[in-house]
Amino acid sequence: EMLRSLVGSEMCIRDRFMGGKAELQLMGGEILDTGLQVSAQPPGKKNTTINLLSGGEKALTAISLIFALFKLNPSPFCVMDEVDAPLDDTNTGNFCSLVKEMAEKTQFLIVTHNRITMEIAEQLVGVTQQELGVSRIVEVDMRDIDDMELAY
């Protein structure tokens, strides 16, 4: 039923990622053994095969599908690993605004090296290696950052 609700509807791509079109289509009659076709057309591009999309455009399509599913049926927890890596700064900002919006119902754990994505975090956990072979976990609660004295 959830999948049928998404089929034929626009995903999050148009309002979040500067236009374009995206839709889902079931490729058979029986829901349990049907395929799912994802069509995505970024703004200014012809609708062709996924191989002609850039890495960022492919990532936006996948992120849009995930968030469309989450909007329809929110989960309390979501883990994302480097999903923002192929995005440019503008689309990373769009991704971050969508994460912030959806964080009202879902707790996100995002693995990233992207500075823009890290800026929206409430808590950062990192691994540092000051000595060869000795790793240390560093945690920072960003809500308490005003109370900290920053050392340079």
Coordinates of N, CA, C and O in Angstrom, one line a residue:
E1 N 0.8 -1.2 0.0 CA 0.0 0.0 0.0 C 0.9 1.3 0.0 O 0.6 2.2 -0.7
M2 N 1.9 1.2 0.8 CA 2.8 2.4 0.8 C 3.5 2.6 -0.5 O 3.5 3.8 -1.0
L3 N 3.9 1.6 -1.2 CA 4.5 1.7 -2.5 C 3.5 2.2 -3.5 O 3.8 3.1 -4.3
R4 N 2.3 1.7 -3.4 CA 1.3 2.2 -4.4 C 1.0 3.7 -4.1 O 0.7 4.4 -5.1
S5 N 1.1 4.2 -2.9 CA 1.0 5.6 -2.6 C 2.0 6.5 -3.3 O 1.8 7.6 -3.7
L6 N 3.2 5.9 -3.4 CA 4.3 6.7 -4.0 C 4.3 6.7 -5.5 O 4.7 7.6 -6.2
V7 N 3.8 5.6 -6.1 CA 3.8 5.4 -7.5 C 2.9 6.5 -8.2 O 1.8 6.8 -7.7
G8 N 3.5 7.1 -9.2 CA 2.7 8.2 -9.9 C 2.9 9.6 -9.2 O 2.5 10.6 -9.8
S9 N 3.4 9.6 -8.0 CA 3.6 10.9 -7.3 C 5.0 11.4 -7.5 O 5.9 10.7 -7.8
E10 N 5.1 12.7 -7.4 CA 6.4 13.3 -7.5 C 7.2 13.1 -6.3 O 6.6 13.2 -5.2
M11 N 8.5 12.8 -6.4 CA 9.3 12.6 -5.2 C 9.7 14.0 -4.7 O 9.3 15.0 -5.2
C12 N 10.6 14.0 -3.7 CA 11.0 15.3 -3.1 C 12.0 16.1 -4.0 O 12.4 17.2 -3.7
I13 N 12.3 15.6 -5.2 CA 13.4 16.2 -6.0 C 13.0 17.6 -6.5 O 13.9 18.5 -6.5
R14 N 11.8 17.8 -6.9 CA 11.4 19.1 -7.5 C 11.5 20.3 -6.5 O 12.1 21.3 -6.8
D15 N 10.9 20.1 -5.3 CA 10.9 21.3 -4.4 C 12.3 21.5 -3.7 O 12.6 22.5 -3.3
R16 N 13.1 20.4 -3.6 CA 14.3 20.5 -2.8 C 15.5 20.8 -3.7 O 16.5 21.3 -3.2
F17 N 15.5 20.3 -4.9 CA 16.7 20.3 -5.7 C 16.5 21.1 -7.0 O 16.9 20.6 -8.1
M18 N 15.9 22.3 -6.9 CA 15.9 23.3 -7.9 C 15.2 22.8 -9.2 O 15.6 23.1 -10.3
G19 N 14.1 22.1 -9.1 CA 13.3 21.7 -10.2 C 13.5 20.3 -10.7 O 14.1 19.5 -10.0
G20 N 13.1 20.0 -11.9 CA 13.2 18.7 -12.4 C 12.0 17.9 -12.2 O 11.0 18.3 -11.6
K21 N 12.0 16.6 -12.6 CA 10.9 15.7 -12.4 C 11.4 14.4 -12.0 O 12.5 13.9 -12.3
A22 N 10.6 13.7 -11.2 CA 10.9 12.3 -10.8 C 9.6 11.6 -10.5 O 8.7 12.2 -9.9
E23 N 9.5 10.3 -10.8 CA 8.4 9.5 -10.5 C 8.7 8.1 -10.4 O 9.8 7.7 -10.9
L24 N 7.8 7.3 -9.8 CA 8.0 5.9 -9.7 C 6.9 5.2 -10.5 O 5.8 5.7 -10.5
Q25 N 7.2 4.1 -11.1 CA 6.2 3.3 -11.8 C 6.4 1.8 -11.5 O 7.5 1.3 -11.5
L26 N 5.3 1.1 -11.2 CA 5.3 -0.3 -11.0 C 5.4 -1.0 -12.4 O 4.7 -0.5 -13.3
M27 N 6.2 -2.0 -12.5 CA 6.5 -2.6 -13.8 C 5.7 -3.9 -14.0 O 6.1 -4.7 -14.8
G28 N 4.7 -4.2 -13.2 CA 4.0 -5.4 -13.3 C 2.6 -5.2 -12.6 O 2.4 -4.2 -11.9
G29 N 1.8 -6.3 -12.6 CA 0.5 -6.2 -12.0 C 0.5 -6.6 -10.6 O -0.2 -6.0 -9.8
E30 N 1.2 -7.6 -10.2 CA 1.2 -8.2 -8.8 C 2.3 -7.4 -8.0 O 3.5 -7.4 -8.3
I31 N 1.9 -6.8 -6.9 CA 2.7 -6.0 -6.1 C 3.9 -6.8 -5.5 O 5.0 -6.2 -5.3
L32 N 3.7 -8.0 -5.2 CA 4.8 -8.8 -4.5 C 5.9 -9.2 -5.5 O 7.0 -9.5 -5.0
D33 N 5.7 -9.3 -6.8 CA 6.8 -9.7 -7.7 C 7.0 -8.7 -8.8 O 7.6 -9.0 -9.8
T34 N 6.6 -7.5 -8.6 CA 6.7 -6.4 -9.7 C 8.1 -5.7 -9.5 O 8.7 -5.7 -8.4
G35 N 8.5 -5.1 -10.6 CA 9.7 -4.3 -10.5 C 9.3 -2.8 -10.3 O 8.1 -2.5 -10.3
L36 N 10.3 -2.0 -10.0 CA 10.0 -0.6 -9.7 C 10.9 0.2 -10.6 O 12.2 0.0 -10.6
Q37 N 10.4 1.1 -11.4 CA 11.1 1.9 -12.3 C 11.2 3.3 -11.7 O 10.1 3.9 -11.4
V38 N 12.4 3.8 -11.5 CA 12.6 5.2 -11.0 C 13.0 6.1 -12.2 O 13.9 5.8 -12.9
S39 N 12.2 7.1 -12.5 CA 12.5 8.0 -13.6 C 12.8 9.4 -13.0 O 12.1 9.9 -12.1
A40 N 14.0 9.9 -13.3 CA 14.4 11.2 -12.8 C 14.9 12.0 -14.0 O 15.7 11.6 -14.8
Q41 N 14.5 13.3 -14.0 CA 15.0 14.2 -15.0 C 15.4 15.5 -14.3 O 14.5 16.3 -14.0
P42 N 16.7 15.7 -14.1 CA 17.1 17.0 -13.5 C 16.8 18.1 -14.4 O 16.6 18.0 -15.6
P43 N 16.7 19.3 -13.8 CA 16.3 20.5 -14.6 C 17.4 20.7 -15.8 O 18.6 20.6 -15.6
G44 N 16.8 21.0 -17.0 CA 17.7 21.3 -18.1 C 18.3 20.0 -18.8 O 19.1 20.2 -19.7
K45 N 17.8 18.8 -18.4 CA 18.4 17.6 -19.1 C 17.2 16.8 -19.7 O 16.1 16.9 -19.2
K46 N 17.5 16.1 -20.7 CA 16.5 15.2 -21.3 C 16.4 14.0 -20.5 O 17.4 13.5 -19.8
N47 N 15.3 13.3 -20.5 CA 15.1 12.1 -19.8 C 15.7 10.9 -20.5 O 15.2 10.5 -21.6
T48 N 16.9 10.5 -20.1 CA 17.6 9.4 -20.7 C 17.9 8.3 -19.7 O 17.3 8.3 -18.6
T49 N 18.9 7.5 -20.0 CA 19.3 6.5 -19.0 C 20.0 7.0 -17.8 O 20.6 8.1 -17.9
I50 N 20.0 6.2 -16.8 CA 20.7 6.6 -15.5 C 22.2 6.8 -15.7 O 22.9 7.5 -15.0
N51 N 22.7 6.1 -16.7 CA 24.2 6.1 -17.0 C 24.6 7.5 -17.4 O 25.8 7.8 -17.3
L52 N 23.7 8.3 -17.9 CA 24.1 9.6 -18.4 C 24.0 10.7 -17.3 O 24.3 11.8 -17.5
L53 N 23.5 10.3 -16.1 CA 23.4 11.2 -15.0 C 24.8 11.3 -14.3 O 25.5 10.3 -14.3
S54 N 25.1 12.5 -13.8 CA 26.3 12.6 -13.0 C 26.2 11.9 -11.7 O 25.1 11.5 -11.3
G55 N 27.3 11.7 -11.0 CA 27.3 11.1 -9.7 C 26.4 11.8 -8.7 O 25.6 11.2 -7.9
G56 N 26.4 13.2 -8.8 CA 25.6 14.0 -7.9 C 24.1 13.8 -8.2 O 23.2 13.7 -7.3
E57 N 23.8 13.8 -9.5 CA 22.4 13.6 -9.9 C 21.8 12.2 -9.5 O 20.7 12.1 -9.1
K58 N 22.7 11.2 -9.6 CA 22.3 9.9 -9.2 C 22.0 9.9 -7.7 O 21.1 9.3 -7.2
A59 N 22.9 10.5 -6.9 CA 22.8 10.6 -5.5 C 21.5 11.4 -5.1 O 20.8 10.9 -4.2
L60 N 21.2 12.5 -5.8 CA 20.0 13.2 -5.5 C 18.7 12.4 -5.8 O 17.8 12.4 -5.1
T61 N 18.8 11.6 -6.8 CA 17.6 10.7 -7.1 C 17.4 9.7 -6.0 O 16.3 9.5 -5.5
A62 N 18.5 9.1 -5.6 CA 18.4 8.1 -4.5 C 18.0 8.7 -3.2 O 17.1 8.2 -2.5
I63 N 18.5 9.9 -2.9 CA 18.2 10.6 -1.6 C 16.7 11.0 -1.7 O 16.0 10.9 -0.7
S64 N 16.2 11.5 -2.9 CA 14.8 11.8 -3.0 C 13.9 10.7 -2.8 O 12.9 10.8 -2.1
L65 N 14.3 9.5 -3.3 CA 13.5 8.3 -3.1 C 13.4 7.9 -1.6 O 12.3 7.6 -1.1
I66 N 14.6 8.0 -0.9 CA 14.6 7.6 0.5 C 13.7 8.6 1.3 O 12.9 8.2 2.1
F67 N 13.9 9.9 1.0 CA 13.1 10.9 1.8 C 11.6 10.8 1.4 O 10.7 11.1 2.3
A68 N 11.2 10.5 0.2 CA 9.8 10.3 -0.1 C 9.2 9.1 0.7 O 8.1 9.2 1.2
L69 N 10.0 8.0 0.8 CA 9.5 6.9 1.6 C 9.4 7.3 3.1 O 8.4 7.0 3.8
F70 N 10.4 8.1 3.6 CA 10.3 8.5 5.0 C 9.2 9.5 5.2 O 8.6 9.5 6.3
K71 N 8.8 10.3 4.3 CA 7.7 11.2 4.5 C 6.4 10.4 4.5 O 5.5 10.8 5.3
L72 N 6.3 9.4 3.8 CA 5.1 8.6 3.7 C 5.0 7.7 5.0 O 3.9 7.6 5.5
N73 N 6.1 7.1 5.4 CA 6.1 6.2 6.6 C 7.4 6.5 7.4 O 8.4 5.8 7.2
P74 N 7.3 7.5 8.3 CA 8.6 7.9 9.0 C 9.1 6.7 9.9 O 8.3 6.0 10.5
S75 N 10.4 6.7 9.9 CA 11.1 5.7 10.8 C 11.7 6.5 12.0 O 12.0 7.7 11.8
P76 N 11.8 5.9 13.1 CA 12.4 6.7 14.2 C 13.9 6.9 14.1 O 14.5 7.8 14.8
F77 N 14.6 6.2 13.2 CA 16.0 6.2 13.1 C 16.5 6.0 11.7 O 15.9 5.2 11.0
C78 N 17.5 6.7 11.3 CA 18.0 6.6 9.9 C 19.5 6.8 9.9 O 20.0 7.7 10.5
V79 N 20.3 5.8 9.3 CA 21.7 5.9 9.2 C 22.1 6.1 7.7 O 21.6 5.4 6.9
M80 N 22.9 7.2 7.5 CA 23.3 7.5 6.1 C 24.8 7.6 6.1 O 25.4 8.3 7.0
D81 N 25.4 6.9 5.2 CA 26.9 6.9 5.1 C 27.4 7.6 3.8 O 27.2 7.0 2.7
E82 N 27.9 8.7 4.0 CA 28.6 9.5 2.9 C 27.6 9.8 1.7 O 28.0 9.9 0.6
V83 N 26.3 9.9 2.0 CA 25.4 10.2 0.9 C 25.6 11.5 0.3 O 25.2 11.8 -0.9
D84 N 26.2 12.4 1.0 CA 26.4 13.8 0.5 C 27.7 14.0 -0.2 O 28.0 15.0 -0.8
A85 N 28.5 12.9 -0.3 CA 29.9 13.0 -0.9 C 29.8 13.5 -2.4 O 30.6 14.4 -2.8
P86 N 28.9 13.0 -3.2 CA 29.0 13.5 -4.6 C 28.2 14.8 -4.9 O 28.2 15.3 -6.0
L87 N 27.6 15.4 -3.8 CA 26.8 16.6 -4.0 C 27.7 17.9 -4.0 O 28.7 17.9 -3.3
D88 N 27.3 18.8 -4.8 CA 28.0 20.1 -4.7 C 27.5 20.9 -3.5 O 26.6 20.4 -2.8
D89 N 28.1 22.1 -3.2 CA 27.7 22.8 -2.0 C 26.2 23.2 -2.0 O 25.6 23.1 -0.9
T90 N 25.7 23.6 -3.1 CA 24.3 24.0 -3.1 C 23.4 22.9 -2.8 O 22.5 23.0 -2.0
N91 N 23.6 21.7 -3.4 CA 22.7 20.6 -3.2 C 23.0 20.0 -1.8 O 22.1 19.4 -1.2
T92 N 24.2 20.1 -1.3 CA 24.5 19.7 0.1 C 23.6 20.5 1.1 O 23.1 20.0 2.0
G93 N 23.6 21.8 0.8 CA 22.7 22.7 1.6 C 21.3 22.3 1.5 O 20.5 22.3 2.5
N94 N 20.8 22.0 0.3 CA 19.4 21.5 0.2 C 19.2 20.2 0.9 O 18.1 20.0 1.6
F95 N 20.1 19.3 0.8 CA 20.0 18.0 1.6 C 20.0 18.3 3.1 O 19.1 17.7 3.8
C96 N 20.8 19.2 3.6 CA 20.8 19.5 5.0 C 19.5 20.1 5.5 O 19.0 19.8 6.6
S97 N 18.9 21.0 4.7 CA 17.6 21.6 5.1 C 16.5 20.5 5.1 O 15.7 20.5 6.0
L98 N 16.6 19.5 4.2 CA 15.6 18.4 4.3 C 15.9 17.5 5.5 O 14.9 17.1 6.2
V99 N 17.1 17.3 5.8 CA 17.4 16.5 7.0 C 16.9 17.2 8.3 O 16.3 16.6 9.2
K100 N 17.2 18.5 8.4 CA 16.7 19.3 9.5 C 15.2 19.2 9.6 O 14.6 19.1 10.7
E101 N 14.5 19.4 8.5 CA 13.0 19.3 8.5 C 12.5 17.9 9.0 O 11.6 17.8 9.8
M102 N 13.2 16.9 8.5 CA 12.7 15.5 8.8 C 13.2 15.1 10.2 O 12.7 14.1 10.7
A103 N 14.2 15.8 10.8 CA 14.7 15.4 12.1 C 13.7 15.6 13.2 O 13.9 15.2 14.3
E104 N 12.5 16.2 12.9 CA 11.5 16.4 13.9 C 10.9 15.0 14.2 O 10.4 14.8 15.3
K105 N 10.8 14.1 13.2 CA 10.2 12.8 13.4 C 11.3 11.6 13.4 O 11.0 10.5 13.8
T106 N 12.4 11.9 12.9 CA 13.4 10.8 12.7 C 14.8 11.3 13.2 O 15.2 12.4 13.0
Q107 N 15.5 10.4 13.9 CA 16.8 10.7 14.4 C 17.8 10.2 13.3 O 17.8 9.1 12.9
F108 N 18.7 11.1 12.9 CA 19.7 10.8 11.9 C 21.0 10.6 12.4 O 21.5 11.4 13.3
L109 N 21.7 9.6 12.0 CA 23.1 9.4 12.2 C 23.8 9.4 10.8 O 23.5 8.5 10.0
I110 N 24.6 10.4 10.6 CA 25.1 10.6 9.3 C 26.6 10.5 9.3 O 27.3 11.3 10.1
V111 N 27.2 9.6 8.6 CA 28.7 9.5 8.4 C 29.0 10.4 7.3 O 28.5 10.3 6.2
T112 N 29.9 11.4 7.5 CA 30.3 12.4 6.5 C 31.6 13.0 6.8 O 32.1 13.0 7.9
H113 N 32.2 13.5 5.7 CA 33.4 14.3 5.8 C 33.1 15.8 5.3 O 34.0 16.6 5.2
N114 N 31.8 16.0 5.0 CA 31.4 17.3 4.4 C 31.2 18.3 5.5 O 30.4 18.1 6.4
R115 N 31.9 19.4 5.4 CA 31.8 20.5 6.4 C 30.4 21.0 6.5 O 29.9 21.3 7.6
I116 N 29.7 21.2 5.4 CA 28.3 21.8 5.4 C 27.4 20.9 6.2 O 26.6 21.3 7.0
T117 N 27.5 19.6 6.0 CA 26.6 18.6 6.7 C 27.0 18.6 8.1 O 26.1 18.5 9.0
M118 N 28.3 18.7 8.5 CA 28.6 18.7 9.9 C 28.1 19.9 10.6 O 27.8 19.8 11.8
E119 N 27.9 21.0 9.9 CA 27.4 22.2 10.6 C 26.0 22.1 11.1 O 25.6 22.8 12.0
I120 N 25.2 21.1 10.6 CA 23.8 21.0 11.1 C 23.7 20.0 12.2 O 22.7 19.9 12.8
A121 N 24.8 19.3 12.6 CA 24.8 18.3 13.6 C 24.6 18.9 15.0 O 25.1 20.0 15.3
E122 N 23.9 18.2 15.8 CA 23.8 18.5 17.2 C 25.0 17.9 18.0 O 25.4 18.5 19.0
Q123 N 25.5 16.8 17.5 CA 26.6 16.2 18.2 C 27.5 15.6 17.1 O 27.1 15.0 16.2
L124 N 28.8 15.8 17.3 CA 29.8 15.3 16.4 C 30.7 14.3 17.1 O 31.1 14.5 18.3
V125 N 30.9 13.2 16.4 CA 31.8 12.1 17.0 C 32.8 11.8 15.9 O 32.5 11.5 14.7
G126 N 34.1 11.9 16.2 CA 35.2 11.7 15.2 C 36.3 10.8 15.8 O 36.4 10.6 17.0
V127 N 37.1 10.4 14.9 CA 38.3 9.6 15.3 C 39.5 10.3 14.8 O 39.6 10.7 13.6
T128 N 40.5 10.5 15.7 CA 41.7 11.2 15.3 C 42.9 10.2 15.6 O 42.8 9.3 16.5
Q129 N 44.0 10.5 15.0 CA 45.2 9.6 15.2 C 46.4 10.6 15.3 O 47.0 10.9 14.3
Q130 N 46.7 11.0 16.5 CA 47.8 11.9 16.7 C 49.1 11.2 16.6 O 50.1 11.7 16.2
E131 N 49.1 9.9 17.1 CA 50.3 9.1 17.0 C 50.0 7.9 16.1 O 48.9 7.4 16.1
L132 N 51.0 7.5 15.4 CA 50.9 6.4 14.5 C 50.4 5.1 15.2 O 51.0 4.7 16.2
G133 N 49.2 4.6 14.8 CA 48.7 3.4 15.4 C 47.8 3.6 16.7 O 47.3 2.7 17.2
V134 N 47.7 4.9 17.1 CA 46.9 5.2 18.3 C 45.7 6.1 17.9 O 45.9 7.2 17.6
S135 N 44.5 5.5 17.9 CA 43.3 6.2 17.6 C 42.6 6.7 18.8 O 42.7 6.0 19.9
R136 N 42.0 7.8 18.7 CA 41.2 8.4 19.8 C 39.9 8.9 19.3 O 39.8 9.5 18.3
I137 N 38.8 8.7 20.1 CA 37.5 9.2 19.8 C 37.3 10.5 20.4 O 37.6 10.7 21.6
V138 N 36.8 11.5 19.6 CA 36.6 12.8 20.1 C 35.1 13.1 19.9 O 34.5 12.9 18.8
E139 N 34.4 13.6 21.0 CA 33.0 13.9 20.9 C 32.8 15.4 21.2 O 33.5 15.9 22.2
V140 N 32.0 16.0 20.5 CA 31.6 17.4 20.8 C 30.1 17.6 20.7 O 29.5 17.2 19.6
D141 N 29.5 18.1 21.7 CA 28.1 18.4 21.7 C 27.9 19.8 21.2 O 28.3 20.7 22.0
M142 N 27.4 20.0 20.0 CA 27.4 21.4 19.4 C 26.5 22.3 20.2 O 26.6 23.5 20.1
R143 N 25.5 21.8 20.9 CA 24.6 22.6 21.7 C 25.4 23.3 22.8 O 24.9 24.3 23.3
D144 N 26.5 22.7 23.3 CA 27.3 23.3 24.4 C 28.5 24.1 23.9 O 29.3 24.5 24.7
I145 N 28.6 24.3 22.6 CA 29.8 25.0 22.0 C 29.9 26.4 22.5 O 31.1 26.9 22.6
D146 N 28.9 27.1 22.8 CA 29.0 28.5 23.3 C 29.7 28.5 24.7 O 30.3 29.5 25.0
D147 N 29.5 27.4 25.4 CA 30.1 27.4 26.8 C 31.6 27.0 26.7 O 32.3 27.2 27.7
M148 N 32.1 26.5 25.6 CA 33.5 26.1 25.5 C 34.4 27.2 25.2 O 34.0 28.2 24.5
E149 N 35.6 27.1 25.6 CA 36.6 28.1 25.2 C 37.4 27.5 24.1 O 37.9 26.4 24.2
L150 N 37.3 28.2 22.9 CA 38.0 27.6 21.8 C 39.4 28.0 21.8 O 39.8 29.1 22.0
A151 N 40.3 26.9 21.6 CA 41.7 27.1 21.6 C 42.2 27.0 20.2 O 41.9 26.1 19.4
Y152 N 43.0 27.9 19.8 CA 43.6 27.9 18.4 C 45.1 27.8 18.5 O 45.8 28.3 19.3

